[in-house]
Coordinates of C-alpha atoms and ligand atoms in Angstrom, one line a residue:
X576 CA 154.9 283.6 86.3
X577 CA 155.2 280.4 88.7
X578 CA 158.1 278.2 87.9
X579 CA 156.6 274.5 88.2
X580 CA 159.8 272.5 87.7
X581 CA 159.5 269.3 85.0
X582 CA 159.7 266.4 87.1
X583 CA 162.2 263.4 86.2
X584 CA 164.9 263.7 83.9
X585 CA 163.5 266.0 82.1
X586 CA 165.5 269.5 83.5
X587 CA 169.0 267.6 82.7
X588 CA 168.0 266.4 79.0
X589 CA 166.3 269.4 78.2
X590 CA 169.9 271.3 77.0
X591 CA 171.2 268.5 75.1
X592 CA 167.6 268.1 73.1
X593 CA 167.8 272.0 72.7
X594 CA 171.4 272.0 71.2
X595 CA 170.1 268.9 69.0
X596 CA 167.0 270.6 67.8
X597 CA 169.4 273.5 66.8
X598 CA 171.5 272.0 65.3
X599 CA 169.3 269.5 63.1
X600 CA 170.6 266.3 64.1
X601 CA 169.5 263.6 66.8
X602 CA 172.0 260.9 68.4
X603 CA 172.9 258.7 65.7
X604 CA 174.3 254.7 66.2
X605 CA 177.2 254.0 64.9
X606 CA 175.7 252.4 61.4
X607 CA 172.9 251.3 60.0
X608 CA 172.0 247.3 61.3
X609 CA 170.0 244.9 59.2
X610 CA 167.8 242.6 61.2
X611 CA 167.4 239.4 59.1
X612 CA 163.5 238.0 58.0
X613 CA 163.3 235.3 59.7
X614 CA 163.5 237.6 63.4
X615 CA 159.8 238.4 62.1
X616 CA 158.3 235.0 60.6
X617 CA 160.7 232.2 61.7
X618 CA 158.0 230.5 64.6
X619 CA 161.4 228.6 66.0
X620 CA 162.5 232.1 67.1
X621 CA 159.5 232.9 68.2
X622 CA 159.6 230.0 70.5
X623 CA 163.0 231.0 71.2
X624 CA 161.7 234.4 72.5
X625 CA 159.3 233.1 74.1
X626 CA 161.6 231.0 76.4
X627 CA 164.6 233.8 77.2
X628 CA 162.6 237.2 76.4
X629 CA 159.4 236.7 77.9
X630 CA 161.0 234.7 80.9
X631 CA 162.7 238.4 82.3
X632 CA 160.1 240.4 84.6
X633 CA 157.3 241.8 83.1
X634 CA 155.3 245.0 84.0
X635 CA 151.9 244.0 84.0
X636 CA 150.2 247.5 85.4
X637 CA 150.4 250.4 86.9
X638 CA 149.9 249.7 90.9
X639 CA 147.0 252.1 91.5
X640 CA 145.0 250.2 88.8
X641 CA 144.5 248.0 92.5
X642 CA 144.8 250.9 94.6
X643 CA 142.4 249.5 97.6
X644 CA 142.3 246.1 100.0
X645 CA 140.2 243.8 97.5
X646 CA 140.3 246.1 94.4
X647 CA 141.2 242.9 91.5
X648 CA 142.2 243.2 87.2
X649 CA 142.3 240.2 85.0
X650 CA 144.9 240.8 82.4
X651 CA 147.0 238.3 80.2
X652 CA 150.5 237.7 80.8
X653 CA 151.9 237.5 76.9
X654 CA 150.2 233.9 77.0
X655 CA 149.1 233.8 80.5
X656 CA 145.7 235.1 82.2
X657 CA 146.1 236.5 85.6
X658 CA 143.8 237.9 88.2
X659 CA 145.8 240.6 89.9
X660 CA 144.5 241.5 93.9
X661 CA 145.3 243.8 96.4
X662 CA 144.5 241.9 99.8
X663 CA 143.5 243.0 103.3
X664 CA 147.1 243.7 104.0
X665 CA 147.7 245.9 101.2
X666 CA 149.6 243.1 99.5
X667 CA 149.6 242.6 95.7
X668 CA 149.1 239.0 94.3
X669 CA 149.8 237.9 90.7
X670 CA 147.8 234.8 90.4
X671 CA 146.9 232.5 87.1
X672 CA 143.7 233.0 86.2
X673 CA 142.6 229.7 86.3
X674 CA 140.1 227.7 88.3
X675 CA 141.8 224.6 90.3
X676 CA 138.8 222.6 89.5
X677 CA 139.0 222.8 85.3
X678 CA 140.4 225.7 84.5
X679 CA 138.0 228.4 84.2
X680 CA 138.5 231.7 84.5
X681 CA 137.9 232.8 88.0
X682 CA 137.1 236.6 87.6
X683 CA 137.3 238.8 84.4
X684 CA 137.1 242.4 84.2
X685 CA 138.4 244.8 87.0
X686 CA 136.3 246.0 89.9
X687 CA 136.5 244.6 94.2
X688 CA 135.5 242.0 95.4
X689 CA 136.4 239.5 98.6
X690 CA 135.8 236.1 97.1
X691 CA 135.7 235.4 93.1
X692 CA 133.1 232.9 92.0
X693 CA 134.3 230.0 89.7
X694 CA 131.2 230.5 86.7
X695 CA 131.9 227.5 86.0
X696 CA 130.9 225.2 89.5
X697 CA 130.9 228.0 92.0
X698 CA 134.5 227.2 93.4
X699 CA 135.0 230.0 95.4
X700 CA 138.7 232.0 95.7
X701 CA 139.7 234.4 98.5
X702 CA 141.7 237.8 97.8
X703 CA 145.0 235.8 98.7
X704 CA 143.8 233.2 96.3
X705 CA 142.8 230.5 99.1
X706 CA 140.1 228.2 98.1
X707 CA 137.5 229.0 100.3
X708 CA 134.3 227.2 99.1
X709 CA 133.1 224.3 97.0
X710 CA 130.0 223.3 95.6
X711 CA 128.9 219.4 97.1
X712 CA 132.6 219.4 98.3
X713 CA 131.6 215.4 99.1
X714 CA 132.4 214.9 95.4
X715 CA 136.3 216.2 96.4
X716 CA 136.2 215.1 99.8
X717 CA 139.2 213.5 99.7
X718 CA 140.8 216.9 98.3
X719 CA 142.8 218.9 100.7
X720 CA 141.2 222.7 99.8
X721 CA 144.3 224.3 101.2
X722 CA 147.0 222.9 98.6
X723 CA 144.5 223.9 95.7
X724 CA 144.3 227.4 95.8
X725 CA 144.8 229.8 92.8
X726 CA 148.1 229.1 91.5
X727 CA 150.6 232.5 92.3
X728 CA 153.2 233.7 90.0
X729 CA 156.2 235.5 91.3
X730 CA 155.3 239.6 91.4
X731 CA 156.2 242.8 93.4
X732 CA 155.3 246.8 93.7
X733 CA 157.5 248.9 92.8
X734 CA 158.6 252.2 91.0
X735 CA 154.6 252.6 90.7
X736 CA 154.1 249.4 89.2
X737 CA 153.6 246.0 89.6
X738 CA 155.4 242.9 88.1
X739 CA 155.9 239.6 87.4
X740 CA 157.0 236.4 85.8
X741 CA 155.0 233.9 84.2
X742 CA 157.2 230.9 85.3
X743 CA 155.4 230.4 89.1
X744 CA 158.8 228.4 90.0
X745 CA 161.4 231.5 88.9
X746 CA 162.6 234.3 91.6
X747 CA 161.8 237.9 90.8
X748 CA 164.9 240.2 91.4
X749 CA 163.8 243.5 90.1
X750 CA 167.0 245.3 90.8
X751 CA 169.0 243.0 89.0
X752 CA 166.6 243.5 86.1
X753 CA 166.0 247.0 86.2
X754 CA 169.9 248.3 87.4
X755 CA 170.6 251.6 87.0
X756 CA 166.8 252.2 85.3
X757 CA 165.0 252.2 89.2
X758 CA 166.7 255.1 90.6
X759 CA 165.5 256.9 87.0
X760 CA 161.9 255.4 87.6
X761 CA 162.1 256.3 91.2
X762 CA 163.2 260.2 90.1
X763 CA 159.0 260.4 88.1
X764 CA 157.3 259.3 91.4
X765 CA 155.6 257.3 89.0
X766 CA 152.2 256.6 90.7
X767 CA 150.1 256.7 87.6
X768 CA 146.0 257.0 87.7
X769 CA 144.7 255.2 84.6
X770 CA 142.5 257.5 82.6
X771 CA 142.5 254.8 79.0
X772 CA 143.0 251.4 77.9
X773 CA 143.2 250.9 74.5
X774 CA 143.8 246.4 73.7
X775 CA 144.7 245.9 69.6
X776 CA 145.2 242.6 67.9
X777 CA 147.5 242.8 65.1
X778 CA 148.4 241.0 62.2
X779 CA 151.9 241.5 62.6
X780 CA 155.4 240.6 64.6
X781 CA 155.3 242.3 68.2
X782 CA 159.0 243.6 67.0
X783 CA 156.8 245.5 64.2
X784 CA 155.2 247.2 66.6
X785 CA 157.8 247.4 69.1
X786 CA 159.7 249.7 66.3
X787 CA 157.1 252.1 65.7
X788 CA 157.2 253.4 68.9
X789 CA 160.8 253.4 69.4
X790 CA 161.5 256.4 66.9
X791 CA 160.0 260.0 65.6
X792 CA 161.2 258.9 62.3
X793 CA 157.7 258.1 61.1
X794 CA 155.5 261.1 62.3
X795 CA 155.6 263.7 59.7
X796 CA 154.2 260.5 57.4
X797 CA 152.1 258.5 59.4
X798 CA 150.8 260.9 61.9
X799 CA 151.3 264.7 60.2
X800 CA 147.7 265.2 60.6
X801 CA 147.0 264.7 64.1
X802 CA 148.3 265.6 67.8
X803 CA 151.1 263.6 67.8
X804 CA 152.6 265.0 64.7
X805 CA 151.9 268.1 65.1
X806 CA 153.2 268.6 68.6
X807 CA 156.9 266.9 67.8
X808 CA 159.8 267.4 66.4
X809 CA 160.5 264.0 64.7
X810 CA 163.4 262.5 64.1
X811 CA 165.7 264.4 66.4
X812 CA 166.1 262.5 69.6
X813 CA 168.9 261.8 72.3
X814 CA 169.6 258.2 74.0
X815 CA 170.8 256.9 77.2
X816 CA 171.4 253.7 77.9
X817 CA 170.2 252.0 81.0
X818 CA 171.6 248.5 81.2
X819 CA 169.2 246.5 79.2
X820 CA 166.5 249.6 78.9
X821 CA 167.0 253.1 77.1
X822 CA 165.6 256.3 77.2
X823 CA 164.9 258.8 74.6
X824 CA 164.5 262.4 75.0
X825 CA 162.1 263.8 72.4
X826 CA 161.3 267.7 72.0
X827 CA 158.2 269.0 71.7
X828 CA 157.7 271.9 69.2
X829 CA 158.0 274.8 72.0
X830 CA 161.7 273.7 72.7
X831 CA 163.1 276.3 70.7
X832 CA 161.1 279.0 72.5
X833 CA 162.1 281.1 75.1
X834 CA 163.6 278.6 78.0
X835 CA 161.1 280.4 80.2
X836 CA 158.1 279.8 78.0
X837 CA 155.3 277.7 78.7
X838 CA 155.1 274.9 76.8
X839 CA 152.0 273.7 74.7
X840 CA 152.4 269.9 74.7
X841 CA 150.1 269.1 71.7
X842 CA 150.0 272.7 70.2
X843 CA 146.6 272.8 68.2
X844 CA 144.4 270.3 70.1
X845 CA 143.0 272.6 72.0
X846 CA 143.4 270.4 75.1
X847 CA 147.1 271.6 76.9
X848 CA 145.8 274.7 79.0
X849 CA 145.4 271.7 82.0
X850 CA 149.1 270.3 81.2
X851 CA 150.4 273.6 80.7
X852 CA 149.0 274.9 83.9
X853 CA 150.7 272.0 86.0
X854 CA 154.4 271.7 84.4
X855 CA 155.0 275.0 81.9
X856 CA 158.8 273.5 81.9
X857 CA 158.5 270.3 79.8
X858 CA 160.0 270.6 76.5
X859 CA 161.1 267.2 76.3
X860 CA 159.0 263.7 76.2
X861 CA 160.9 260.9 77.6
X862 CA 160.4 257.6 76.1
X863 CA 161.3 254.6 77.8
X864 CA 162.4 251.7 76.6
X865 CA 161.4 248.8 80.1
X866 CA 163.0 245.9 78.6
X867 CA 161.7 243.7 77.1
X868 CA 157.5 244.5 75.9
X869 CA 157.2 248.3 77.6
X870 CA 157.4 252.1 75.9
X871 CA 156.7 254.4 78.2
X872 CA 156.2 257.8 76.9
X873 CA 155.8 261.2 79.5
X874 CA 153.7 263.9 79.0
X875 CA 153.4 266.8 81.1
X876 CA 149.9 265.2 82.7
X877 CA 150.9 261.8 82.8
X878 CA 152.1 259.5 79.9
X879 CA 151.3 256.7 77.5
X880 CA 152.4 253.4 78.2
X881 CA 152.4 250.6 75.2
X882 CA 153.0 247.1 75.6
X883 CA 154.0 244.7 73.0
X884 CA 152.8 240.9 73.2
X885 CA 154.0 238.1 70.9
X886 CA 150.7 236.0 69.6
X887 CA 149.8 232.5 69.1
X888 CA 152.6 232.7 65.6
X889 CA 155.2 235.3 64.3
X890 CA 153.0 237.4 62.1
X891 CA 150.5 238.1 65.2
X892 CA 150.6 240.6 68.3
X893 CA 148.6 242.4 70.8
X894 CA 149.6 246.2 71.8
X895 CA 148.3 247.5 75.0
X896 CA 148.0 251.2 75.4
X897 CA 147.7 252.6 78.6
X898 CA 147.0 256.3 79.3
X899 CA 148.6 257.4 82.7
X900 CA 147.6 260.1 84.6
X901 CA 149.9 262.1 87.1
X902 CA 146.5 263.2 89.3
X903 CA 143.6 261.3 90.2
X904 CA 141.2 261.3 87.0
X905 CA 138.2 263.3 88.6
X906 CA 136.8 266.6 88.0
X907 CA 138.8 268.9 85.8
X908 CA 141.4 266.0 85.1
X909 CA 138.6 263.8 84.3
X910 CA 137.2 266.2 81.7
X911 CA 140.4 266.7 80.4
X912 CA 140.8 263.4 79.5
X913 CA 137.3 262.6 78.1
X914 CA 138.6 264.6 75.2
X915 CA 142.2 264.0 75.5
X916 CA 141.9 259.9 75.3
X917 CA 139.5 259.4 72.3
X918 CA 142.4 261.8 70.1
X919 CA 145.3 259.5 71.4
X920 CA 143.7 256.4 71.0
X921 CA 142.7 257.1 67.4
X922 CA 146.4 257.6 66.7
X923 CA 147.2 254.2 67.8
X924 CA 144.4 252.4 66.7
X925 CA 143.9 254.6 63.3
X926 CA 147.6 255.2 62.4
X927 CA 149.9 253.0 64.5
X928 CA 147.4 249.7 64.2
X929 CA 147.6 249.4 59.8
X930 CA 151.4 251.1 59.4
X931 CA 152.7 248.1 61.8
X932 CA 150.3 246.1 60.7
X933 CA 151.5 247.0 56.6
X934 CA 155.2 246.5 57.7
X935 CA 154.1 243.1 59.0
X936 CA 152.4 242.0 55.7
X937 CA 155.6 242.3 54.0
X938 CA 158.0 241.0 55.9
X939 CA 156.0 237.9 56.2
X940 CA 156.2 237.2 52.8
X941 CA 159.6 236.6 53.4
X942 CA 161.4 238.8 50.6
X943 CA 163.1 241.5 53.1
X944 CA 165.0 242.3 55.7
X945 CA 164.8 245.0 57.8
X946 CA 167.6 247.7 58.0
X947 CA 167.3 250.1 60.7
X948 CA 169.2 253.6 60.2
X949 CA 171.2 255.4 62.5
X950 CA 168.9 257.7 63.6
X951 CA 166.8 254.3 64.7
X952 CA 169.3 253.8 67.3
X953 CA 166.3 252.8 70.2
X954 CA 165.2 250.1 67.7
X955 CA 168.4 248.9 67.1
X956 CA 169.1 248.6 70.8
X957 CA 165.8 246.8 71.8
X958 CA 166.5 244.1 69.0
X959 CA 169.8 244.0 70.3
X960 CA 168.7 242.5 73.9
X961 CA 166.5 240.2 71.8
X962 CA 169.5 239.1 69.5
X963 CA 171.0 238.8 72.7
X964 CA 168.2 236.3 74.2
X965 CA 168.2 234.3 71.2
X966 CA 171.5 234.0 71.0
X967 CA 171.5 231.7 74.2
X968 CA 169.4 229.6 72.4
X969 CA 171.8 229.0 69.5
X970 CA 170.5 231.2 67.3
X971 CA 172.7 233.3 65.9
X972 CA 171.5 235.7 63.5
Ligands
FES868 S1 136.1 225.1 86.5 FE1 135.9 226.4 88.2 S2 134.4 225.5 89.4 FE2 134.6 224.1 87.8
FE2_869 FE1 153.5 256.3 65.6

């Protein structure tokens, strides 16, 4: 048989989630922690959040979602639109989406281009977001064109991805924010091909959502009947701690088999002989925790990345899923994932989407904490750096 070695973490963590799986019991916190109402419907923390939170880098996509000179996304930052461009030089730009003459949207969609086209008056916008052209400039004639190009937010490339800030005036130090997490990001070689996007409005808190992706508590319950149930063993995890970002370590079913087994990654979907065919060793899903809006989960083809955006009040959200692929999404890949990416988007639109959005009906009626267990450590950590953010703002909760 070839030995294809798991990439990552994933040969270190796979012993520990072995011996855990055997024995019948995950990492546990120290006790249970209650998380008081008002963290979901109190719009004075949400403001709060807004302010500290979503003021710390954020990833906004994988980097070869622009992978060419003049390839361009429009995406929102939490409450920001952004055009994203790769320029001549290679370089990435993170700019606000937002015409200089009133506003408009500049370019929507994805695709490449070399100029973007205000539909508004025509103003027309270069790759490094100079303004290049207007319509009867005599009407702004006594506009300087080269102080009025798209407005650029701090950003940078790395680990696979690219980030930013939504203040244009703050500095972007991604090693401070990411610690001892980049060397773990660094270990994937995490240059992900996109193969889904998935965009959900919720009625509910983005720490609703946040939560249902931070545990295998729920899975027998919410998702017994479909690929993510079925290839898991819930609620039996381990946890590392990464500064302000976490990882779990989450087996799949085939753990238990022979250590030299091939693995089946979502045994019963009839999809894995691809995944199995390029890493038979991965036994383990790693979930991380990218302080403070991103889950990413591995696969042995590539992962799912979720994003979790406050909306306009408490009780609203957006989720972003992204399906990641470790090989360019043509030919057998592609096919693969034509029938792989309907089945994992129905999971989070069909039975992610209404549970978070369920648990979000009733906290908002204001009766009912939240107490997370034990074996809810990841949750209780990732509320913990927002406790923590809030906190500074005199909110102590
Ligand atoms: S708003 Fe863009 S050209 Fe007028
Ligand atoms: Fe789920």
């Amino acid at each position: 048989m070839v030995t294809v070695t798991a990439p990552g973490p994933i040969p270190a963590i796979t012993s520990e989630v072995r011996e855990m799986v055997r024995v019948g019991r995950g990492y546990l916190a120290p006790s249970t922690m209650r998380i008081p109402n008002r963290c979901y419907t109190d719009p004075e923390i949400a403001a709060a959040e807004m302010k500290t939170t979503f003021a710390a880098p954020l990833l906004v996509a994988p980097g070869l979602r622009v992978a060419d000179p003049g390839d361009y996304l429009t995406t929102t930052l939490i409450d920001t639109p952004v055009l994203v461009t790769r320029d001549a030089h290679h370089k990435v730009h993170v700019f606000v989406n937002a015409c200089r003459h009133r506003g408009a949207q500049v370019a929507n969609g994805d695709g490449c281009a070399r100029r973007f086209t205000c539909p508004y008056h025509n103003w027309v916008y270069d790759s490094e977001g100079k303004l290049v052209g207007i319509p009867g400039r005599e009407g702004f004639d006594d506009q300087d064109m080269a102080t009025i190009g798209l407005v650029e937010l701090p950003s940078a490339e790395r680990h696979g991805f690219i980030w930013s800030k939504r203040d244009r005036a703050a500095t972007l130090d991604l090693d401070d924010h990411l610690g001892p997490l980049g060397a773990e990001l660094d270990s994937w070689g995490m240059s992900y091909h996109v193969a889904g996007l998935l965009d959900l409005e919720l009625a509910s808190n983005w720490k609703c959502a946040l939560e249902a992706f931070q545990e295998t508590y729920h899975f027998p319950y919410v998702h017994g009947n479909s690929l993510v149930g079925q290839g898991t063993i819930s609620n039996i995890s381990s946890f590392d701690q990464f500064g302000r970002h976490h990882r779990l370590g989450v087996p799949i079913k085939t753990i238990l088999d022979d250590p030299d087994a091939q693995s089946a990654p979502y045994p019963g979907n009839g999809l894995s002989e691809h995944a199995v065919a390029s890493h038979p060793s991965e036994h383990v899903v790693a979930i991380y925790f990218i302080y403070p809006h991103t889950v990413i989960a591995s696969s042995p083809l590539g992962g799912e990345m979720i994003q979790f955006m406050p909306g306009p009040t408490p009780q609203r959200c957006s989720v972003r899923h992204t399906v990641l692929s470790r090989e360019p999404v043509v030919g057998e890949v592609a096919a693969f994932f034509d029938a792989y990416t309907p089945l994992i988007q129905a999971v989070i639109r069909d039975e992610d989407g209404p549970i978070i959005e369920s648990s979000g009906t009733g906290l908002a009626a204001g009766h009912t904490d939240v107490i997370l267990g034990r074996n809810e450590v990841a949750c209780q950590f990732a509320h913990r750096q927002v406790l923590a953010d809030i906190a500074a703002e005199g909110f102590v909760v």
